[in-house]
XYZ file of C-alpha atoms in Angstrom:
303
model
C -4.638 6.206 -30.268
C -5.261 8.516 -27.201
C -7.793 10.941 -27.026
C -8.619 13.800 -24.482
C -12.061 15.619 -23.515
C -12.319 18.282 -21.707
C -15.490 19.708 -19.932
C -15.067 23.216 -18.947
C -17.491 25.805 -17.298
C -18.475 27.175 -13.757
C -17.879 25.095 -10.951
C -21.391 24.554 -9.887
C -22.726 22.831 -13.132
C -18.689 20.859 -13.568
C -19.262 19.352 -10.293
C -22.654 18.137 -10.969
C -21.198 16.497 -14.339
C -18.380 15.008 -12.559
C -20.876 13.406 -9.998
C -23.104 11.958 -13.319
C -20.235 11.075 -14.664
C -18.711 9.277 -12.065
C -22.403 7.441 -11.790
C -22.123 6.353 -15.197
C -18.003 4.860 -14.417
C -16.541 7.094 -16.676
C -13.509 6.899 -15.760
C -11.127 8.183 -14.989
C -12.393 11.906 -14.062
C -9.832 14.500 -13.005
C -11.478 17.813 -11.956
C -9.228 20.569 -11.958
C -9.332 24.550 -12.223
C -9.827 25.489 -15.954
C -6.265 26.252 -17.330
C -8.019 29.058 -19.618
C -9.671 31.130 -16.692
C -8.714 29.130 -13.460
C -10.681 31.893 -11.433
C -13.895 31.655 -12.674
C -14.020 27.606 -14.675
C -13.303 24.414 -13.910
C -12.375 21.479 -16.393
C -12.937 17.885 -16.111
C -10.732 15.465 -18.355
C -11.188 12.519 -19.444
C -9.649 10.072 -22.054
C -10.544 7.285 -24.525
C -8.333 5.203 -26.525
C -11.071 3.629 -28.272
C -12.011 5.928 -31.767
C -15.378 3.612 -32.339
C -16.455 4.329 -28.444
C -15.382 7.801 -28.690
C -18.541 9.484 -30.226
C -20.422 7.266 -28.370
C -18.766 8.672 -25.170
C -19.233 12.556 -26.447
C -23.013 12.250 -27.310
C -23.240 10.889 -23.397
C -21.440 13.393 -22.147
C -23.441 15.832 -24.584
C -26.678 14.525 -22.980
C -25.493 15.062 -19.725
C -24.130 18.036 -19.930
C -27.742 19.341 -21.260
C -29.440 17.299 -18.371
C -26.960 20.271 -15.877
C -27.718 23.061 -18.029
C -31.103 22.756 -17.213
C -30.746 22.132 -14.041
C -28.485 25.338 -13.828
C -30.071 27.333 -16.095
C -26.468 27.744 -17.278
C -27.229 27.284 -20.726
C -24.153 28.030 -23.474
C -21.793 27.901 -20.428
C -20.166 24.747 -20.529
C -18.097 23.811 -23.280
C -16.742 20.711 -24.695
C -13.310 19.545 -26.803
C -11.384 17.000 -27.813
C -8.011 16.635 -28.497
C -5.963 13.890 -30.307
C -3.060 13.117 -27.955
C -1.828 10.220 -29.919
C -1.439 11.968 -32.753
C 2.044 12.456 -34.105
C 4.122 13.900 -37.179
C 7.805 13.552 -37.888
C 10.052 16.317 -36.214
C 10.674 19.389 -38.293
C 13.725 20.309 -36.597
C 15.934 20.162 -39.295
C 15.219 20.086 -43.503
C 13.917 16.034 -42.731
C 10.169 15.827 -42.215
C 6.564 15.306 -43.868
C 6.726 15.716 -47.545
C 3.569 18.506 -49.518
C 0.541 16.726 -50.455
C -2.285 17.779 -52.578
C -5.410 17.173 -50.416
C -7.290 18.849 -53.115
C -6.116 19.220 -57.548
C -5.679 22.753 -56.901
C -4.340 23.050 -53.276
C -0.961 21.983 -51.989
C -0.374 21.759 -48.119
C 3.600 22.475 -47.755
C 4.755 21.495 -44.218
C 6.408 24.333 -42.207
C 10.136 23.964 -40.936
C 12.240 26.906 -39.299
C 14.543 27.521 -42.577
C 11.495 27.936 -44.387
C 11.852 30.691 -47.229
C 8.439 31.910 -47.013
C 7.105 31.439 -50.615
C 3.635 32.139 -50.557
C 2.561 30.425 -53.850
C -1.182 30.787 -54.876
C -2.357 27.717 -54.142
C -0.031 25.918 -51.457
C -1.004 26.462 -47.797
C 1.748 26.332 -45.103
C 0.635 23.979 -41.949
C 3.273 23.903 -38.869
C 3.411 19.929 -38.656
C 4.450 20.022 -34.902
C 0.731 20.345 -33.964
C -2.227 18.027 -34.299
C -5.048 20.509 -34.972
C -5.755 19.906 -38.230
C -3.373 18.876 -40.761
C -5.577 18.447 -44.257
C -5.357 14.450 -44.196
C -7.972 13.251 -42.326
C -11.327 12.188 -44.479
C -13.181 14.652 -43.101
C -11.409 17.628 -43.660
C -10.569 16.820 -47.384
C -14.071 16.528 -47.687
C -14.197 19.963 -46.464
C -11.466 20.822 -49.126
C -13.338 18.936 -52.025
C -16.694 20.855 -51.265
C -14.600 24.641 -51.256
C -13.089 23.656 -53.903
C -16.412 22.671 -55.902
C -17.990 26.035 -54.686
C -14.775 28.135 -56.227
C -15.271 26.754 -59.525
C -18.935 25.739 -59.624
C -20.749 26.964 -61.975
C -23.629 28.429 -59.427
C -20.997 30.034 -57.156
C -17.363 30.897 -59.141
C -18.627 34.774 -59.547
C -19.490 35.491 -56.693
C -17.004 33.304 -54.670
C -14.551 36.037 -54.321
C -16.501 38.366 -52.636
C -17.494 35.616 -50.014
C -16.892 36.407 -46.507
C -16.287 33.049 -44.394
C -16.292 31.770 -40.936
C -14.180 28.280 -39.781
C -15.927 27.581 -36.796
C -14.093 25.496 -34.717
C -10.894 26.548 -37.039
C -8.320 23.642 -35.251
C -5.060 24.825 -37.410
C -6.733 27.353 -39.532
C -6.509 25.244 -42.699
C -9.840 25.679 -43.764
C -10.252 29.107 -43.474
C -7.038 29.740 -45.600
C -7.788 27.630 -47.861
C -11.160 29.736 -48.768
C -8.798 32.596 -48.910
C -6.113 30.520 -51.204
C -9.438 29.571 -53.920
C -10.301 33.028 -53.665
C -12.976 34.156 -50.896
C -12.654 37.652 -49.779
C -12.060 37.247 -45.872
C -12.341 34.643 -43.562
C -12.598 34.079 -39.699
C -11.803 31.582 -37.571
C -13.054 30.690 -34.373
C -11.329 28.629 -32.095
C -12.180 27.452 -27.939
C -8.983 25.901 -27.582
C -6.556 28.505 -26.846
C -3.231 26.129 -27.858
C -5.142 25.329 -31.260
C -6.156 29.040 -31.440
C -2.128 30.282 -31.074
C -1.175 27.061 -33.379
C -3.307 28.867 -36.054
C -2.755 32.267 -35.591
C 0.574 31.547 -36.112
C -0.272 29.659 -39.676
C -1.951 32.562 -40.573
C 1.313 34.317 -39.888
C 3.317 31.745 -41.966
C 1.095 31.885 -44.985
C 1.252 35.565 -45.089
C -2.235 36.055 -44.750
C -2.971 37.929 -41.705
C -4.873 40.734 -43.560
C -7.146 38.376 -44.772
C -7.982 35.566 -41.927
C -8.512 36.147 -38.166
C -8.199 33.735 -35.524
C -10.537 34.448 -32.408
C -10.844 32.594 -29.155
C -13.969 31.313 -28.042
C -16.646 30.154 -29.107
C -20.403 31.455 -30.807
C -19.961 34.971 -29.045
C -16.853 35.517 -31.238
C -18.426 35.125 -34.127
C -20.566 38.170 -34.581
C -22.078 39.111 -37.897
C -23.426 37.059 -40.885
C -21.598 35.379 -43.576
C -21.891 34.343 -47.082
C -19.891 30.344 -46.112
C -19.541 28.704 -42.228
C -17.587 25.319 -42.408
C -18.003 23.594 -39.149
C -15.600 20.509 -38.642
C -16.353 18.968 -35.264
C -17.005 16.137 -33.047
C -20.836 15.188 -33.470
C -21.749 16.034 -29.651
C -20.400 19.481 -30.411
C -22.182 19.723 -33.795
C -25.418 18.408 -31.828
C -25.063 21.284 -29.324
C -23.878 24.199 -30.996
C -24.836 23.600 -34.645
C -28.302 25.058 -34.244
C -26.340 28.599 -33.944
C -25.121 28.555 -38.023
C -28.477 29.628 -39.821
C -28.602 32.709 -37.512
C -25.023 33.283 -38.719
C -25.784 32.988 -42.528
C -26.619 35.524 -44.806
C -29.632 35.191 -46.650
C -28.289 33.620 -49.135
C -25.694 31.262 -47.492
C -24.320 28.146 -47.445
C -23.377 26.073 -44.669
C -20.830 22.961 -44.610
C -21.385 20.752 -41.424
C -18.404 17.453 -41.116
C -16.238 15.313 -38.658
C -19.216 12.817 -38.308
C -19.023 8.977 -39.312
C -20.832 8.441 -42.996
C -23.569 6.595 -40.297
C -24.560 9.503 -38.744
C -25.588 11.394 -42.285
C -29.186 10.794 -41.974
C -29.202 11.875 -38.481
C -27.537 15.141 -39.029
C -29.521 15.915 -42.307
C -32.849 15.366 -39.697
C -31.140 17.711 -36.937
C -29.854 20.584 -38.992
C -33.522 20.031 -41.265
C -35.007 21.018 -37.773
C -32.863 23.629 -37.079
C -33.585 25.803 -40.237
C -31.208 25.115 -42.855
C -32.001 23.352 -46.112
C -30.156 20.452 -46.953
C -28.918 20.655 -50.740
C -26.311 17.582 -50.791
C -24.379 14.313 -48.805
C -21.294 13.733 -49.348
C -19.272 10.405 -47.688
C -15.697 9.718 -47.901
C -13.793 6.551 -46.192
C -16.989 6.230 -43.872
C -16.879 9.858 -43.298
C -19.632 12.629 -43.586
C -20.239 15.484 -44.516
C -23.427 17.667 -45.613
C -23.563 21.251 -47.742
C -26.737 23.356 -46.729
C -28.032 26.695 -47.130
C -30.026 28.989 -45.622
C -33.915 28.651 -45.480
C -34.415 31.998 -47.507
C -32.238 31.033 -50.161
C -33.425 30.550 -53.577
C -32.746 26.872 -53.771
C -33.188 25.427 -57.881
């Protein structure tokens, strides 16, 4: 398995990273203009084919890309990704491919091909298989799925669950935002920084016939105005670590927050850095060795 990160932000403070990180022999480094805004960014790359030294590698590269930003004083600047290059589905060029699943009892994820009829059943969610943003079978986004679906039929939460207003931060395909919509929430918006992931899901939007109810932005925290009643974050745990301490200022009053993509290890340290940064943890959850942790807002009336 091959991943990529990418390091992107002005060329002062990527130049000073590339330096530490050439100190530190990560290697290989390739710095190169930022394909998003080569004018104003640059980008370093850099890949691992190792998944246990990966997070090890990104909380690093997290430290040291704090260590610039204070240096800088570029602070929310730089930005960091990762991207699964040795990912890979079966083609979909013809009626042969990935068969539906059922991440979830009461959700279906229906692989997209061309000849596709367009049958936009309640609760089956149309994924273009062709791109490795998010497909609904990793552990950590079906324990994404299990805790939506648990909040649409809770008890505490099923009456007011359609009038919920959601944000996907760091959306990948869209899935998760859709599948809010497809148990019933009122709107939902997902925020993207990769602009390839960003297109992938705008155009599963498109495919599930649900562009009046879910947008797909580019960027990051700035596109992501307003508050909301649910933000599901799925990420990396160096980007959790750096911009997770932006989702209580995000959350209505009464919120609820639901923080994964972090090994079932690393549960007590994000309950301790998310405790710290406002929210209220109300449950763990662990799947496979995966985490995953459901919050709420300080102000909320926790029973």
């Amino acid at each position: 398995m091959k991943f990529e990160i990418t390091i992107e932000g002005p060329p002062q403070a990527i130049e000073k990273i590339s330096h530490l990180l050439a100190r530190e022999s990560f290697d290989p480094v390739n710095l190169s203009a930022s394909h998003s805004c080569p004018a104003i960014f640059k980008s370093i790359t850099l890949k691992e084919t190792d998944p246990e030294l990966l997070n090890r590698k990104l909380a690093r590269i997290g430290s040291l890309i704090t260590i610039v930003e204070q240096q800088t004083g570029l602070r929310d600047q730089l930005q960091i990704r990762v991207r699964n290059l040795g990912y890979a589905e079966p083609s979909c060029t013809s009626e042969d491919g990935p068969e539906p699943f059922k991440p979830v009892s009461s959700l279906t994820i229906h692989p997209w091909t061309p000849s596709y009829g367009g049958d936009f059943a309640p609760h089956t969610i149309i994924l273009d298989p062709r791109h490795a943003f998010g497909t609904g079978k990793h552990p950590t986004t079906r324990l994404c799925l299990q805790i939506l679906e648990g909040m649409a039929h809770g008890k505490s939460t099923r009456d007011t669950f359609p009038s919920w207003s959601v944000l996907d931060f760091g959306c990948g395909s869209g899935l998760l935002a859709m599948a809010a919509i497809r148990l019933g929430a009122k709107k939902a918006l997902g925020v993207e920084i990769d602009g390839a992931a960003a297109e992938t899901a705008k155009r599963n939007v498109q495919h599930n016939g649900l562009s009046e109810s879910v947008r797909i932005r580019t960027g990051s925290w700035e596109q992501a105005a307003g508050l909301y009643d649910l933000i599901l974050a799925n990420l990396v745990p160096a980007v959790l670590f750096r911009t997770g301490f932006n989702i209580p200022s995000h959350l209505k009053r009464n919120g609820i927050a639901v923080v994964s993509g972090f090994g079932e290890s690393l549960l007590q340290e994000m309950a301790v850095f998310f405790g710290k940064a406002g929210l209220a943890i109300l449950q763990r959850f662990s799947l496979e060795n995966w985490g995953a942790l459901l919050m709420a807002h300080p102000f909320q009336n926790i029973p």
